[in-house]
Short mmCIF file of C-alpha atoms and ligand atoms in Angstrom, two decimals:
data_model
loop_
_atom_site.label_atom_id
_atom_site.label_comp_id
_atom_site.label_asym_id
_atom_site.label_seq_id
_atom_site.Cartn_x
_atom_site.Cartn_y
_atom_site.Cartn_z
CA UNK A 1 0.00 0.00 0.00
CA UNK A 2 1.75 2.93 -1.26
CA UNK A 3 -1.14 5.80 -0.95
CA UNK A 4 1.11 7.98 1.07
CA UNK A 5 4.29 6.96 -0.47
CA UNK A 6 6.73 9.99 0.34
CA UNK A 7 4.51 12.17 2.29
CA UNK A 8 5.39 13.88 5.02
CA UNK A 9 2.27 13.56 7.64
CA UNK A 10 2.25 15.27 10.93
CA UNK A 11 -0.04 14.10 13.67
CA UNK A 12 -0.87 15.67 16.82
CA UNK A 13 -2.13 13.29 19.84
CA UNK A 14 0.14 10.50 18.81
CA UNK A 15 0.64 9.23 22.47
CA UNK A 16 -2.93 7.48 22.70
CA UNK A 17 -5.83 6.30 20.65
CA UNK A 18 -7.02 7.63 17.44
CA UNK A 19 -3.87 9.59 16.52
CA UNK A 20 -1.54 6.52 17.75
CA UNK A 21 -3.60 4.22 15.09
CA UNK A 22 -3.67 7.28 12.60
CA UNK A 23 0.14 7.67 12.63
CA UNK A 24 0.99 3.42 12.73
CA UNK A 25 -1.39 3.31 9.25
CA UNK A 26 0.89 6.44 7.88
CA UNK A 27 3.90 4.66 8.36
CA UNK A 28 1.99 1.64 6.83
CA UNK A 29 0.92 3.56 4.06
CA UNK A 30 4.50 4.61 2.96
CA UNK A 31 4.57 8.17 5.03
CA UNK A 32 7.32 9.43 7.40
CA UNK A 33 5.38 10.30 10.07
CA UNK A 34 6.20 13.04 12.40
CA UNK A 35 4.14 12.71 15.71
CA UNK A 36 3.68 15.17 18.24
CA UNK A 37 1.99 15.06 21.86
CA UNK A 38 2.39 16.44 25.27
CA UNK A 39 2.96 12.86 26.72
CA UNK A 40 5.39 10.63 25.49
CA UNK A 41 3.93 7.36 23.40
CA UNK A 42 4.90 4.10 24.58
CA UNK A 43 5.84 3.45 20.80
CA UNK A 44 6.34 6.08 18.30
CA UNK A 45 5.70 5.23 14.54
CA UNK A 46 8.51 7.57 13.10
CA UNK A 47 10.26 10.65 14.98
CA UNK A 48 8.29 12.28 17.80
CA UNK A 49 7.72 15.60 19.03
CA UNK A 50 6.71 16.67 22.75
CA UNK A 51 4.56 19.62 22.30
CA UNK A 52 2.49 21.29 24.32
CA UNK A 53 -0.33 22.95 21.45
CA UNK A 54 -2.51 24.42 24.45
CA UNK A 55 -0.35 27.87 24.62
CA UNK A 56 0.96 29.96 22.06
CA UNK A 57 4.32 29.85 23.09
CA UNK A 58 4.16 26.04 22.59
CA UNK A 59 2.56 26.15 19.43
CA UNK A 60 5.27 28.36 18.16
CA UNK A 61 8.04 26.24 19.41
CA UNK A 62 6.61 23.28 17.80
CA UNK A 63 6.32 24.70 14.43
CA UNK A 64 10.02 25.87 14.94
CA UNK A 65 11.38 22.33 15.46
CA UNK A 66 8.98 21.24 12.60
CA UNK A 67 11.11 20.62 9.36
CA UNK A 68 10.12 23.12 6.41
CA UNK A 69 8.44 20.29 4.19
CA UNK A 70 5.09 18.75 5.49
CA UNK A 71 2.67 17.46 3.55
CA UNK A 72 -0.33 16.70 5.78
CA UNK A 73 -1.49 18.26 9.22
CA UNK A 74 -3.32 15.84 11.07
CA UNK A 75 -4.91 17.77 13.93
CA UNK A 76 -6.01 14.95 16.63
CA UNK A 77 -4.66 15.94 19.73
CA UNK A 78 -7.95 16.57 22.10
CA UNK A 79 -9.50 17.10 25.61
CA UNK A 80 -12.78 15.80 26.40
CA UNK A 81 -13.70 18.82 28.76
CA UNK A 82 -13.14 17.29 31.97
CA UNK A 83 -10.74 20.01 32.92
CA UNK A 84 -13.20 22.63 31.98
CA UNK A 85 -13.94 24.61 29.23
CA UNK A 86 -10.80 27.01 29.00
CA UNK A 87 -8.74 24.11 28.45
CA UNK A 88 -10.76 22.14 26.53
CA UNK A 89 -11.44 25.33 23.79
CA UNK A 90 -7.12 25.89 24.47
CA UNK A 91 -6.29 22.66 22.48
CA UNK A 92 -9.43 21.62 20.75
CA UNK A 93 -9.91 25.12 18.86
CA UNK A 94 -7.28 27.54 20.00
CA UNK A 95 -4.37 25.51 19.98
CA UNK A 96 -5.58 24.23 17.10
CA UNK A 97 -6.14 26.70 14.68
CA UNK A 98 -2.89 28.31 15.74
CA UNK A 99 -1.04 25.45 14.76
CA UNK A 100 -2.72 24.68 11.26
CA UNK A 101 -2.57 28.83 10.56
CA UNK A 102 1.33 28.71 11.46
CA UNK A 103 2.21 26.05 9.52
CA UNK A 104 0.87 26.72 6.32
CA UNK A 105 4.53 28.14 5.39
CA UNK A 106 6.25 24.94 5.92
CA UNK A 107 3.03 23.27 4.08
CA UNK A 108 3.64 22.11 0.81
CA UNK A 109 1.38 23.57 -2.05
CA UNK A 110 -1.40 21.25 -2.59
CA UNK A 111 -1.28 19.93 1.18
CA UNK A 112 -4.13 18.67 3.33
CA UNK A 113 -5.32 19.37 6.83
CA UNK A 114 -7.74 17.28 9.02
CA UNK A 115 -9.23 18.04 11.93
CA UNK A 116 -10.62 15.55 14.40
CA UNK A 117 -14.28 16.87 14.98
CA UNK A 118 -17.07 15.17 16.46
CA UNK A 119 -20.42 14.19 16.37
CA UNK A 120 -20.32 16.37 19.55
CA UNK A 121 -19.91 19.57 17.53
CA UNK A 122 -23.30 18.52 15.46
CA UNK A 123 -24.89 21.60 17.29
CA UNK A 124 -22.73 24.21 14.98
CA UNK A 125 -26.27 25.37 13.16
CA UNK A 126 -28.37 25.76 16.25
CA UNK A 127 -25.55 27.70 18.00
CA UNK A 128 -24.36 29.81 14.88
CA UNK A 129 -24.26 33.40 16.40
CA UNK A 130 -22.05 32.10 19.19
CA UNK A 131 -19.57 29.63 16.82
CA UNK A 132 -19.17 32.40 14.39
CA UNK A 133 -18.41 35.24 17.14
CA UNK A 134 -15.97 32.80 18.29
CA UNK A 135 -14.23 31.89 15.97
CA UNK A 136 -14.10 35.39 14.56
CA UNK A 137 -11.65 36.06 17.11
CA UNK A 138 -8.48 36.39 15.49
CA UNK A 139 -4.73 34.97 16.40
CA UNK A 140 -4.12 32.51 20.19
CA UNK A 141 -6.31 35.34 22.38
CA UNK A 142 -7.03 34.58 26.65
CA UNK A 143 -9.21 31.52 26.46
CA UNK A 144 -10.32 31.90 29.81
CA UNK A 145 -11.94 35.67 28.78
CA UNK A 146 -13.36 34.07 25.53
CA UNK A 147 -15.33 31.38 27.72
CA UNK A 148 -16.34 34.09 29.85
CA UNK A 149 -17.35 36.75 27.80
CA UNK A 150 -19.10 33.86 25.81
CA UNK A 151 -20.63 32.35 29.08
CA UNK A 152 -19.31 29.11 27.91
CA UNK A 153 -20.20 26.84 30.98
CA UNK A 154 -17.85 24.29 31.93
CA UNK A 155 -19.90 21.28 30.78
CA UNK A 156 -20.38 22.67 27.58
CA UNK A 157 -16.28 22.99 26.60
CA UNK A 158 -16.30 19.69 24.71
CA UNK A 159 -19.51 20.21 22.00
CA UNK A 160 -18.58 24.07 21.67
CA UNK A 161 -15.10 23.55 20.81
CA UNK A 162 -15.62 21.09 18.50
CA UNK A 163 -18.96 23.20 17.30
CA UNK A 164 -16.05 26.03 16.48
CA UNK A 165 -13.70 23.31 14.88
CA UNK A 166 -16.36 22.99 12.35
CA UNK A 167 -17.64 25.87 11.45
CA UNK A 168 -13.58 27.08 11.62
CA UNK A 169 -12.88 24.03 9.18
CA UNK A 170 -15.48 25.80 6.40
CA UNK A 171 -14.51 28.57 6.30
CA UNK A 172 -10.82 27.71 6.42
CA UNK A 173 -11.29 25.73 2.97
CA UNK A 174 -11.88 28.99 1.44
CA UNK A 175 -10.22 31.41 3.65
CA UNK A 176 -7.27 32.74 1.22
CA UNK A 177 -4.84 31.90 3.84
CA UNK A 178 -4.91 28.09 2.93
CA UNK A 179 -6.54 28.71 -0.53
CA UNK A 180 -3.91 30.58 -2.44
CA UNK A 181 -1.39 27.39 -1.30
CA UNK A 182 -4.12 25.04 -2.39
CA UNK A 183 -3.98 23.20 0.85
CA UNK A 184 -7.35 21.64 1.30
CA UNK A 185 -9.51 21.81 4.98
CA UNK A 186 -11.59 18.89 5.83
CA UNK A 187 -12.54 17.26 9.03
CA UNK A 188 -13.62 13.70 10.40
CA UNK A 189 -16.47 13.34 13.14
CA UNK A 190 -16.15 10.23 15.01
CA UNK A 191 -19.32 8.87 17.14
CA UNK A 192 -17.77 7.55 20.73
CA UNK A 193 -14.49 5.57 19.93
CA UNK A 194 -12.96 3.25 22.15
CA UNK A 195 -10.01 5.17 23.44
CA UNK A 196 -8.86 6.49 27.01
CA UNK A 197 -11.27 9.62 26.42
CA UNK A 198 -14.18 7.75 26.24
CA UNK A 199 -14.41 7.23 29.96
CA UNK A 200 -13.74 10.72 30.16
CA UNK A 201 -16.52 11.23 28.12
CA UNK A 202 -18.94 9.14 30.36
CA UNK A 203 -17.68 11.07 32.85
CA UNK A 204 -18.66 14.40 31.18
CA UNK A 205 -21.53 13.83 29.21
CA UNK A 206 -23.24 10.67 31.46
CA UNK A 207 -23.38 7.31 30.85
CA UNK A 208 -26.80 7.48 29.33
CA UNK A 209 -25.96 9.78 26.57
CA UNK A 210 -22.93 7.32 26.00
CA UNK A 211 -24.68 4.10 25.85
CA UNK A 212 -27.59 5.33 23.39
CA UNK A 213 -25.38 6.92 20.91
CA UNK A 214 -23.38 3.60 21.07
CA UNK A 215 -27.22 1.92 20.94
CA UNK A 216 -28.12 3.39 17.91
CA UNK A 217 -25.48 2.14 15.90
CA UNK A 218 -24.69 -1.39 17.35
CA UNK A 219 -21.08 -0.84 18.54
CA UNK A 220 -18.79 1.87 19.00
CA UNK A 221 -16.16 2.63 17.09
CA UNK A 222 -12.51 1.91 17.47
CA UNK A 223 -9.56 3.94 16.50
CA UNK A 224 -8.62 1.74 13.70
CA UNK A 225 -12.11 2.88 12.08
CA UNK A 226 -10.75 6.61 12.01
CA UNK A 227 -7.60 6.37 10.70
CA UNK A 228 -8.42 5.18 6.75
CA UNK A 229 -10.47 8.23 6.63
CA UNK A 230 -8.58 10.97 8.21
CA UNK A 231 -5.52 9.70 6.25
CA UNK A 232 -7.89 9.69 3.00
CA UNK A 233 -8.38 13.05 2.94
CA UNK A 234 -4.59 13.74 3.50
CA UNK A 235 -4.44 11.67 -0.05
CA UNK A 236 -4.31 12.88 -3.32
CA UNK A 237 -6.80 10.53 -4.33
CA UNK A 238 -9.22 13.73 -2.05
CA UNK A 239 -7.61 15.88 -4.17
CA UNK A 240 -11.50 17.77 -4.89
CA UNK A 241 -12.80 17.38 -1.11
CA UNK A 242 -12.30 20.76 0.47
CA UNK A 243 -14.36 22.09 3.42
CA UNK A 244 -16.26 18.81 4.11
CA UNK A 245 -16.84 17.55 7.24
CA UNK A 246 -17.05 13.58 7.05
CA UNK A 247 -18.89 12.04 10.07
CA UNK A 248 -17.45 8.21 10.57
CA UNK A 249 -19.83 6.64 12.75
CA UNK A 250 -21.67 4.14 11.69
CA UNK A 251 -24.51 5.83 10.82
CA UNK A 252 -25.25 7.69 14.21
CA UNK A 253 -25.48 11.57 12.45
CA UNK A 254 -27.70 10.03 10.01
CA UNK A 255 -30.01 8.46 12.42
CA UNK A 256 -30.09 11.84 14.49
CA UNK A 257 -30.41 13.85 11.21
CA UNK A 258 -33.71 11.47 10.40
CA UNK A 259 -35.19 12.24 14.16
CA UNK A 260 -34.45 15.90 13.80
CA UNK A 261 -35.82 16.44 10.59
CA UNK A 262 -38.55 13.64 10.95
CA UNK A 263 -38.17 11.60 7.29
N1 NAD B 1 -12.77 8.64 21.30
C1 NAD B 1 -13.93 9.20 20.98
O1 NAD B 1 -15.01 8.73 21.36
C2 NAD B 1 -13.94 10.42 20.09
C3 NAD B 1 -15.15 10.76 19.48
C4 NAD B 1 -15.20 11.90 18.68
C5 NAD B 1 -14.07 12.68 18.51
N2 NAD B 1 -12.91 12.32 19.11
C6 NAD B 1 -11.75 13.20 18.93
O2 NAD B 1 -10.66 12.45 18.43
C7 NAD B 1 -9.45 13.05 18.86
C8 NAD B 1 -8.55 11.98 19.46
O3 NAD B 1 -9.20 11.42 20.58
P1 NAD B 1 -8.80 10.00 21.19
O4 NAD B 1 -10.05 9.26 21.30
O5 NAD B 1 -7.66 9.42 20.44
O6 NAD B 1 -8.38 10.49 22.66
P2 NAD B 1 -7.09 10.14 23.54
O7 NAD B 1 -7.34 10.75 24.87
O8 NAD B 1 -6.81 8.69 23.47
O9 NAD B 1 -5.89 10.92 22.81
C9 NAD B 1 -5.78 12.33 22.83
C10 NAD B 1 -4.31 12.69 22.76
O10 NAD B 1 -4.19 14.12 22.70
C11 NAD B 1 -3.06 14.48 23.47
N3 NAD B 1 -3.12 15.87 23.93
C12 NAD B 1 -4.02 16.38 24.81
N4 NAD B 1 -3.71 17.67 25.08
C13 NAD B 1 -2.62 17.97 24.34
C14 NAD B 1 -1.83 19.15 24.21
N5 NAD B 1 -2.08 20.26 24.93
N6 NAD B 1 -0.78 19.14 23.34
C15 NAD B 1 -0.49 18.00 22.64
N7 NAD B 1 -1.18 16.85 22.76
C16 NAD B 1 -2.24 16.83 23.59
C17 NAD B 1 -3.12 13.52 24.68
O11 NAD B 1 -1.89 13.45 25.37
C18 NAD B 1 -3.52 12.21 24.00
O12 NAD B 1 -2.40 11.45 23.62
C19 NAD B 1 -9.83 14.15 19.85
O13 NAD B 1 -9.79 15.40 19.20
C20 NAD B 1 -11.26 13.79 20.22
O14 NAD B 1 -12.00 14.92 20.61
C21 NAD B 1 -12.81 11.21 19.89
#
């Protein structure tokens, strides 16, 4: 399997779950993979980075130790929210963006980006106004002042920063930042995944929510179900997918898509 033979692919949240899996089936796929995380992995598939993306100081010295050819940004890296919303909006959106925005220099022309977006964030539309006031906020600003001025309440970190990472990832496709380099914007949404932050997320959000979203589809998902698709769209077989947001979850958005819109 040679669909990534010669890329360069950079993926954050290497240390654990969906972006350990992600950066194994990069390697696999004929990548050199450059991972990064604030923990260490037990294995690393290729050379490894400890970053800290939750600060702009450690975005910057990431991309500085970055080498000046990438081909693919794979943004996984991720809280759940159990350390509250500032944190959770640091990485997930913040930290983020900063990272994907600073990078596009050392980006090759015709690059991808995906970001690791949930089913969580599925509330972008009824929330608009919010998202879009957000995310107008330009540059790594004092997250804690954003979820106040916002009245972002702690509980709700995890579906509004991943509410922002959407709405962010649309207009990024387009925004002439990333456009004029033809790097293309697209994210994933997973449905609950078996990885460390799904307790966390049973934690947050209650087992009940949990168990019925894993209901609905029969199973939940593991990371090895992510990783084809996120490293899809860092293909150039996705050359034309730009702005999309591709939910990979067996069929839960569809099935809450049917009961919201009653067909
Ligand atoms: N597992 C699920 O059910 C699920 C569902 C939907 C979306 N997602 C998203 O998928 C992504 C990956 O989640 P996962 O399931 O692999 O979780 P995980 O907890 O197994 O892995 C997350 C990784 O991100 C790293 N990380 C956290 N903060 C960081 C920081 N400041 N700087 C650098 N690295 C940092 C952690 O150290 C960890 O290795 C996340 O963005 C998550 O929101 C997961």
């Amino acid at each position: 399997m040679t669909m990534l033979f010669g890329k360069i692919v950079l993926v954050t949240g290497v240390a654990s779950g969906i972006g350990a899996r992600t950066a194994e089936l990069a390697g696999q796929l004929g990548a050199d993979v450059i991972g990064v995380d604030v923990r260490e992995p037990a294995t690393a598939a290729g050379s490894f980075v400890k970053a800290d993306i939750s600060t702009k100081a450690g975005v910057d010295d990431l991309i500085a130790r970055l080498p000046h050819r990438i081909d693919a940004l794979c943004n996984v890296a991720g809280l759940s929210g159990n350390t509250g919303a500032a944190a959770t909006l640091a990485v997930n959106f913040f930290g983020l963006r900063a990272l994907s925005e600073g990078l596009v220099p050392k980006l090759r022309e015709g690059g991808a980006i995906v970001n690791l977006a949930s089913i969580a964030g599925y509330g972008w539309r009824a929330h608009l106004n919010r998202a879009a006031s957000i995310v107008g906020i330009e540059g790594f600003p004092d997250v804690a002042q954003v979820v106040c001025d916002h009245a972002v309440r702690n509980e709700e970190g995890y579906p509004v920063s991943k509410e922002l990472l959407l709405l962010w990832t649309f207009r990024a496709a387009h925004q002439d930042l990333f456009k004029r380099r033809g790097i293309r914007v697209n994210a994933v949404s997973p449905g609950p995944v078996e990885t460390p932050i799904l307790k966390q997320f049973r934690t947050v959000l209650g087992d009940a929510r949990v168990d019925s979203d894993i209901a609905r589809v029969g199973r939940a998902g593991t990371a090895g179900d992510i990783a084809p698709v996120v490293l899809f769209l860092c293909s150039d077989g996705a050359r034309w997918i730009n702005g999309a947001n591709v939910p990979v979850d067996g069929g839960l958005e569809a099935s809450i898509n049917a009961e919201m819109f009653g067909f």
